[in-house]
Short mmCIF file of C-alpha atoms in Angstrom, two decimals:
data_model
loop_
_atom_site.label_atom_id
_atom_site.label_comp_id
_atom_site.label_asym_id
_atom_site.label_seq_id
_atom_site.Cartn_x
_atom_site.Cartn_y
_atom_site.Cartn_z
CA UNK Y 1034 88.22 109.67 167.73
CA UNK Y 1035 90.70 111.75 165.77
CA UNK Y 1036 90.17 112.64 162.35
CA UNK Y 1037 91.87 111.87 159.61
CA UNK Y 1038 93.54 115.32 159.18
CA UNK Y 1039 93.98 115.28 162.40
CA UNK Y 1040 96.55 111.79 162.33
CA UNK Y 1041 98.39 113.61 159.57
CA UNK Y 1042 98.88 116.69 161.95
CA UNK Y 1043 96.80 118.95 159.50
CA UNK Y 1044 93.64 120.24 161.16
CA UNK Y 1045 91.07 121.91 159.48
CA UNK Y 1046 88.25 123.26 161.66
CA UNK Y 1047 84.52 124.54 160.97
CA UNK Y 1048 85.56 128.10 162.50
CA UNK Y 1049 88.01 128.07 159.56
CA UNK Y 1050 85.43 127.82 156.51
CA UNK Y 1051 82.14 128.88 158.41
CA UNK Y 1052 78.97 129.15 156.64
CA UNK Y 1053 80.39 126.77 153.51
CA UNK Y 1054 79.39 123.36 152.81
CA UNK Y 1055 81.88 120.80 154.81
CA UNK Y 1056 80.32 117.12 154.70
CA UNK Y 1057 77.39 115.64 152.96
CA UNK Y 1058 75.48 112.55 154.69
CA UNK Y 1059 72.85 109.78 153.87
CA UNK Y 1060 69.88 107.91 156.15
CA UNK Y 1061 69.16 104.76 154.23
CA UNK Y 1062 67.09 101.49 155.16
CA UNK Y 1063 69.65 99.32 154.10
CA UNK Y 1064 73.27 100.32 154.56
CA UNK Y 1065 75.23 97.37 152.68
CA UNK Y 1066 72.93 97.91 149.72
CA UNK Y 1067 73.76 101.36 149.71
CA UNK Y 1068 77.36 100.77 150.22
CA UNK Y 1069 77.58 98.53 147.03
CA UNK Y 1070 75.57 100.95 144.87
CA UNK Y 1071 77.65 103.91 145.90
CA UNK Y 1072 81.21 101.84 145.32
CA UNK Y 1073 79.91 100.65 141.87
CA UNK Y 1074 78.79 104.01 140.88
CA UNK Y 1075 80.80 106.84 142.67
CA UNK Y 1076 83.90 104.76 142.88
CA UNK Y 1077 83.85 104.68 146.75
CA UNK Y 1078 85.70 103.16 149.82
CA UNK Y 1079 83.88 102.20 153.01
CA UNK Y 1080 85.30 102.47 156.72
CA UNK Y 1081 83.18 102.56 160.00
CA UNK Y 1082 83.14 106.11 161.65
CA UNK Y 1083 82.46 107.37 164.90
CA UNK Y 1084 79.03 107.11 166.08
CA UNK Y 1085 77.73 108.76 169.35
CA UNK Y 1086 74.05 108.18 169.39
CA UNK Y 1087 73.80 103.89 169.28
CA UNK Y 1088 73.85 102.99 165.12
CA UNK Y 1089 76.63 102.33 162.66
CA UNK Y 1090 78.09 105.08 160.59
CA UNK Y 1091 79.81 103.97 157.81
CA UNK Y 1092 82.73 106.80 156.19
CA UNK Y 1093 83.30 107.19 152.18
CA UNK Y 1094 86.54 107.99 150.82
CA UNK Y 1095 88.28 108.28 147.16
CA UNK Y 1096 92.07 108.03 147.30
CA UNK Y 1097 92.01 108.04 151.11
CA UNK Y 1098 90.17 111.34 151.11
CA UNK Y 1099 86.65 111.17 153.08
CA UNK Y 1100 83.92 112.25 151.33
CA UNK Y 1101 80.31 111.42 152.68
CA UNK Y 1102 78.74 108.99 155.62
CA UNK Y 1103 76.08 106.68 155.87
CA UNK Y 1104 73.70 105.32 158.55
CA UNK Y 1105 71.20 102.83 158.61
CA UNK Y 1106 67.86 103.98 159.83
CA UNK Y 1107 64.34 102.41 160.23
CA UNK Y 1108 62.09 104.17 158.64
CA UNK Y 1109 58.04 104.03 157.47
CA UNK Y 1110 57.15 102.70 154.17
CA UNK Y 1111 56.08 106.26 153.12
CA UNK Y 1112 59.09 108.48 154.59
CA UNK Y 1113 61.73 109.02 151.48
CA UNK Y 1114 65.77 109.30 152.29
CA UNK Y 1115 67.60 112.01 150.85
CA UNK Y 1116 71.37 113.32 150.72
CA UNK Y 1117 71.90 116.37 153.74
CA UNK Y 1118 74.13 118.98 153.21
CA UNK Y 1119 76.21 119.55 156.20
CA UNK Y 1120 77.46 124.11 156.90
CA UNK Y 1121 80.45 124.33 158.49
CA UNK Y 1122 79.69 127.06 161.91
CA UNK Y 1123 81.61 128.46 164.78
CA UNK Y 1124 79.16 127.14 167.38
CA UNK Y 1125 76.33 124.40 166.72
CA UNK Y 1126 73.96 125.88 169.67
CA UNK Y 1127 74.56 129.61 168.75
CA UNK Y 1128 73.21 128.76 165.21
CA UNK Y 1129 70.85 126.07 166.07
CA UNK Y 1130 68.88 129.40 168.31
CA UNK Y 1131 69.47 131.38 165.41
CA UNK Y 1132 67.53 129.35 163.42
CA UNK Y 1133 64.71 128.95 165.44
CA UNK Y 1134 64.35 132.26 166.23
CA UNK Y 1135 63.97 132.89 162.74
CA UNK Y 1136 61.31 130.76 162.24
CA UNK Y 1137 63.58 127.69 161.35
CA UNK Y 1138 62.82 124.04 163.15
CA UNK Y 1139 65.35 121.38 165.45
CA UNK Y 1140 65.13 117.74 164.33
CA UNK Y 1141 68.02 116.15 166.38
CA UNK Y 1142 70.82 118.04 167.94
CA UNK Y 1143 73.34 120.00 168.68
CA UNK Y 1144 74.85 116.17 169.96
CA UNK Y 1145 78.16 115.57 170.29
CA UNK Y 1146 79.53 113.12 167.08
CA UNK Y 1147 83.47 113.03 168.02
CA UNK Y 1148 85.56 115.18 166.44
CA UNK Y 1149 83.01 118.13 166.47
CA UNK Y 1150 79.28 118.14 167.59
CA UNK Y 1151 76.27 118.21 164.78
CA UNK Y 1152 72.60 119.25 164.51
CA UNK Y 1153 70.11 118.63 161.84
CA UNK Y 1154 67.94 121.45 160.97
CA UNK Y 1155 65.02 122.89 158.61
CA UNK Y 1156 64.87 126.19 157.18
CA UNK Y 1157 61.23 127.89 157.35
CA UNK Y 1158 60.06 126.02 154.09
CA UNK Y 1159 61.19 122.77 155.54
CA UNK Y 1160 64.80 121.98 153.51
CA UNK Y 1161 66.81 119.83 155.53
CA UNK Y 1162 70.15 120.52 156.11
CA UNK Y 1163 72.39 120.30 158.66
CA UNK Y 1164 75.39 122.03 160.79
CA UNK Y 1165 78.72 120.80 162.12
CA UNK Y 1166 81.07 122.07 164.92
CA UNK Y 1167 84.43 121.03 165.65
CA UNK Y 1168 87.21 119.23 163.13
CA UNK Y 1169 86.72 118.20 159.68
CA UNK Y 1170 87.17 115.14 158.83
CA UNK Y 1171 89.32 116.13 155.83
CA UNK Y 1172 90.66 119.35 155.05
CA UNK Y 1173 88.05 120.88 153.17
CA UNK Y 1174 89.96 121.69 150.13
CA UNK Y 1175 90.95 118.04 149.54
CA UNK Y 1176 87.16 117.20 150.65
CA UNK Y 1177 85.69 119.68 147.64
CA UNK Y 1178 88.42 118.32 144.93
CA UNK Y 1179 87.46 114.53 145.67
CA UNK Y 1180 84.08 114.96 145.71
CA UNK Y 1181 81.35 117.82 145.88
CA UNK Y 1182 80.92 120.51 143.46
CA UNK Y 1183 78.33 122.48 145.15
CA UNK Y 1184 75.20 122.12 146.93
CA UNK Y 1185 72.51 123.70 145.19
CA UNK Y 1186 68.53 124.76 147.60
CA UNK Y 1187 65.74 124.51 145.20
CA UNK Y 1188 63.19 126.77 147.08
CA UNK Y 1189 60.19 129.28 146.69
CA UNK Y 1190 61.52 132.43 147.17
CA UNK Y 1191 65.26 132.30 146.70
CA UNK Y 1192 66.05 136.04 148.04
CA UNK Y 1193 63.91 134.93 151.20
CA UNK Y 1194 65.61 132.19 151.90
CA UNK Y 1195 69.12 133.92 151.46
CA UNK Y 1196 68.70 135.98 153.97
CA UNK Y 1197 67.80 133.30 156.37
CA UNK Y 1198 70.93 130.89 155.87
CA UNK Y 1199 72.68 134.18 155.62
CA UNK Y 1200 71.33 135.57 159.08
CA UNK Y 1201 71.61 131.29 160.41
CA UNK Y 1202 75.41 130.70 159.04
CA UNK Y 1203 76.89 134.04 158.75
CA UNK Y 1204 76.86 134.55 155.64
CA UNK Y 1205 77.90 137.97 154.24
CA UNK Y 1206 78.85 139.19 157.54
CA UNK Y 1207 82.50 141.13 158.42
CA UNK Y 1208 83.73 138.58 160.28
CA UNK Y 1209 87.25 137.18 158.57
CA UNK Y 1210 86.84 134.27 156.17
CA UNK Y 1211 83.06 134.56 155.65
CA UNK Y 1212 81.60 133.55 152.85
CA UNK Y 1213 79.89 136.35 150.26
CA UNK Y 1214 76.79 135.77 148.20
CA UNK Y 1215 76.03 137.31 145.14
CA UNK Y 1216 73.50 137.18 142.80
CA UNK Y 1217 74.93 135.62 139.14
CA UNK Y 1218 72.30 133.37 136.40
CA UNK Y 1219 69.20 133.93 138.34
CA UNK Y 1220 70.43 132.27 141.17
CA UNK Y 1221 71.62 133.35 144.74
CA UNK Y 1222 75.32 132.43 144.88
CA UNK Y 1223 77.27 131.41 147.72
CA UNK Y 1224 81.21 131.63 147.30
CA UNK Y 1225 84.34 130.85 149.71
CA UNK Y 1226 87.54 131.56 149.32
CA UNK Y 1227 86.63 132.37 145.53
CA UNK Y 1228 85.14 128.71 145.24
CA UNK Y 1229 81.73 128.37 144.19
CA UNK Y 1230 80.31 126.17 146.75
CA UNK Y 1231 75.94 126.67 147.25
CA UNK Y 1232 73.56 127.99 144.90
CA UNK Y 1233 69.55 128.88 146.13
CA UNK Y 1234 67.62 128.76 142.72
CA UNK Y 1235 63.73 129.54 143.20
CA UNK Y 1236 63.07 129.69 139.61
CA UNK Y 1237 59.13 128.95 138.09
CA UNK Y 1238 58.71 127.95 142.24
CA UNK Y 1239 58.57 131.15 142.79
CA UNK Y 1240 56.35 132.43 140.61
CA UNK Y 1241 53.85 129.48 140.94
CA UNK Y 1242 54.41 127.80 143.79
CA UNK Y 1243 54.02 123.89 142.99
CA UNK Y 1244 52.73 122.03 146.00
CA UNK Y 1245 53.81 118.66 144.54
CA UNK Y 1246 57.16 119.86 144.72
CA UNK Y 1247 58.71 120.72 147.89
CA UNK Y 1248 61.94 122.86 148.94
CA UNK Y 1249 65.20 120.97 149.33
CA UNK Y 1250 68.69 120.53 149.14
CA UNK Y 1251 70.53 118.88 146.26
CA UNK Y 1252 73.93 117.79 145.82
CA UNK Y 1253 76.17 117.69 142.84
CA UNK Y 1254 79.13 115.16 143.21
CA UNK Y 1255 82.05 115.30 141.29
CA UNK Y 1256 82.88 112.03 138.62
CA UNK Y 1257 85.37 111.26 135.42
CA UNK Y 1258 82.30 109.66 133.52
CA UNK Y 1259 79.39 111.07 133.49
CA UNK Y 1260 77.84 108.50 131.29
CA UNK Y 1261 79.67 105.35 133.08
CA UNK Y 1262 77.81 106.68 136.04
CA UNK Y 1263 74.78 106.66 134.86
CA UNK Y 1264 75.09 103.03 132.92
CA UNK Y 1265 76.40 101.51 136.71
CA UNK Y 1266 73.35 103.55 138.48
CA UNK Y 1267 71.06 101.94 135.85
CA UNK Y 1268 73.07 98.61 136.32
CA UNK Y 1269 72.77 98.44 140.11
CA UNK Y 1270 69.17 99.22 140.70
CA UNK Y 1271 69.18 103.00 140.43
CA UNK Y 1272 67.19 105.24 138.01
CA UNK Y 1273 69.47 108.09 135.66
CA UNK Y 1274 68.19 111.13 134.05
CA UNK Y 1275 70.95 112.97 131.22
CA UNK Y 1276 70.65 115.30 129.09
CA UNK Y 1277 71.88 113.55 126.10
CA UNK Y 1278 74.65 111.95 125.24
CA UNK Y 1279 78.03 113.46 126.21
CA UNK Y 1280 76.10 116.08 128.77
CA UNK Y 1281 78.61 116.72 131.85
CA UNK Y 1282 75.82 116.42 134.17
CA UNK Y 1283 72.86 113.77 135.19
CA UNK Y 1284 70.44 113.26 138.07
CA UNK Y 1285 70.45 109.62 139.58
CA UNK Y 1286 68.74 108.05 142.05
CA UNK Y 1287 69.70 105.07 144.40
CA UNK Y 1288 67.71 102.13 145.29
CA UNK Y 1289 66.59 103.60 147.96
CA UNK Y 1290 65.09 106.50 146.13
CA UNK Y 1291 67.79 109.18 147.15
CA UNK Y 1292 68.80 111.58 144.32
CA UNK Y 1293 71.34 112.86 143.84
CA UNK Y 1294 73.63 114.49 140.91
CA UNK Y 1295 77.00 113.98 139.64
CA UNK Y 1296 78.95 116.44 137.39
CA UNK Y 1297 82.10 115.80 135.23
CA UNK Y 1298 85.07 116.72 136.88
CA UNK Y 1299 86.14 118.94 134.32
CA UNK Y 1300 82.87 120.72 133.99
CA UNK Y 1301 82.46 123.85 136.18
#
């Protein structure tokens, strides 16, 4: 199955924007629940995608862009869902050994998921995240203006796990087009092409290590309304968190109990 850039005779590969953020993906337990709450509150478009390994993968879009996927998954009572960050990377199995020879873990992969092939990984603290090989589904400047802002790892011990995403995706390396990480706010920053597109922020983690609490991704989607948003979250079944009233950011959660944030469009 082609990909949408790929009809329009625009391709856009992972070897193109290695090591940056390219697709972001949700398990849930009930995918036309999911699909409603997401349309009433992000604005979004369903489509079935192509699926390689025997369930239905449903494709979000905002003006025709594509944006995020969905799957329906069985899963225990006591297992939580959560929003994956997908890295663009030259080759899924040279990265997927990279990883595990630096202490990260394999849940599922490299399989191939036509256009590209895909693995879902966790770094040594356990964040989730995964990698993708092949064509994008949209080019990934159009991807980043309709939705994502940046992916941000809340983690222990942010200069530790720098390096490893760094050594894992090629980060900071001399290879053309990679992406460079600096350090700006007390955060580890990841930029591409100028863009800032991750953030690793360890934080009070790091200095007292909260077992309660444990290291993951987050993602920040882009939105008009911050506070319509929120009111539709709220109004479909969802919890929201602002800062106050006119704040150009808020953390929501779905049904399901995925969280997720969204950021005003303008902000940032």
């Amino acid at each position: 199955m082609k990909s949408d850039a790929a009809l329009h005779g625009e391709v856009t590969t992972s070897h193109s924007v290695f090591g940056a953020p390219c697709w972001a993906s949700l398990a849930t337990r009930d995918l036309q629940a999911a699909e409603d709450f997401y349309h009433a509150v992000l604005g979004w478009e369903w489509r079935t995608g192509s699926s390689a390994v025997g369930y239905q993968y449903r494709v979000a879009s905002v003006h025709g862009v594509p944006v995020a996927g969905i799957s329906e998954m069985n899963f225990g009572a006591r297992t939580s869902v959560a929003w994956t960050p997908y890295f663009a990377v030259a080759s899924a199995d040279e990265t997927v050994s990279r990883s595990q020879e630096r202490g990260g873990t394999t849940a599922v992969g490299p399989i191939s998921f036509p256009p590209g092939r895909a693995a879902l990984l966790a770094d040594r603290d356990g964040a989730v995240f995964g990698i993708w090989e092949g064509e994008l589904v949209a080019g990934w400047e159009e991807w980043r203006r309709a939705a994502p802002v940046f992916v941000r790892l809340h983690t222990r011990d942010a200069f530790d796990a720098a390096i490893f995403y760094a050594e894992v995706l090629e980060w900071a390396s001399s290879a053309p087009g990679s992406c460079e990480v600096h350090y700006e706010d007390n955060e580890v920053v990841l930029r591409s092409r100028g863009d800032v597109v991750a953030r690793i922020h360890s934080g009070a983690i790091g200095a007292a290590p909260d077992p309660t609490i444990r290291p993951h991704w987050q993602i920040h989607f882009t939105v008009d309304d911050v506070e319509a948003a929120a009111r539709a979250t709220r109004a479909h079944g969802g919890t929201a968190h602002q800062q106050g009233v006119g704040s150009t950011e808020a953390i929501l959660t779905d049904p399901d109990g995925a969280r997720f944030f969204v950021t005003a469009r303008t902000a940032g």
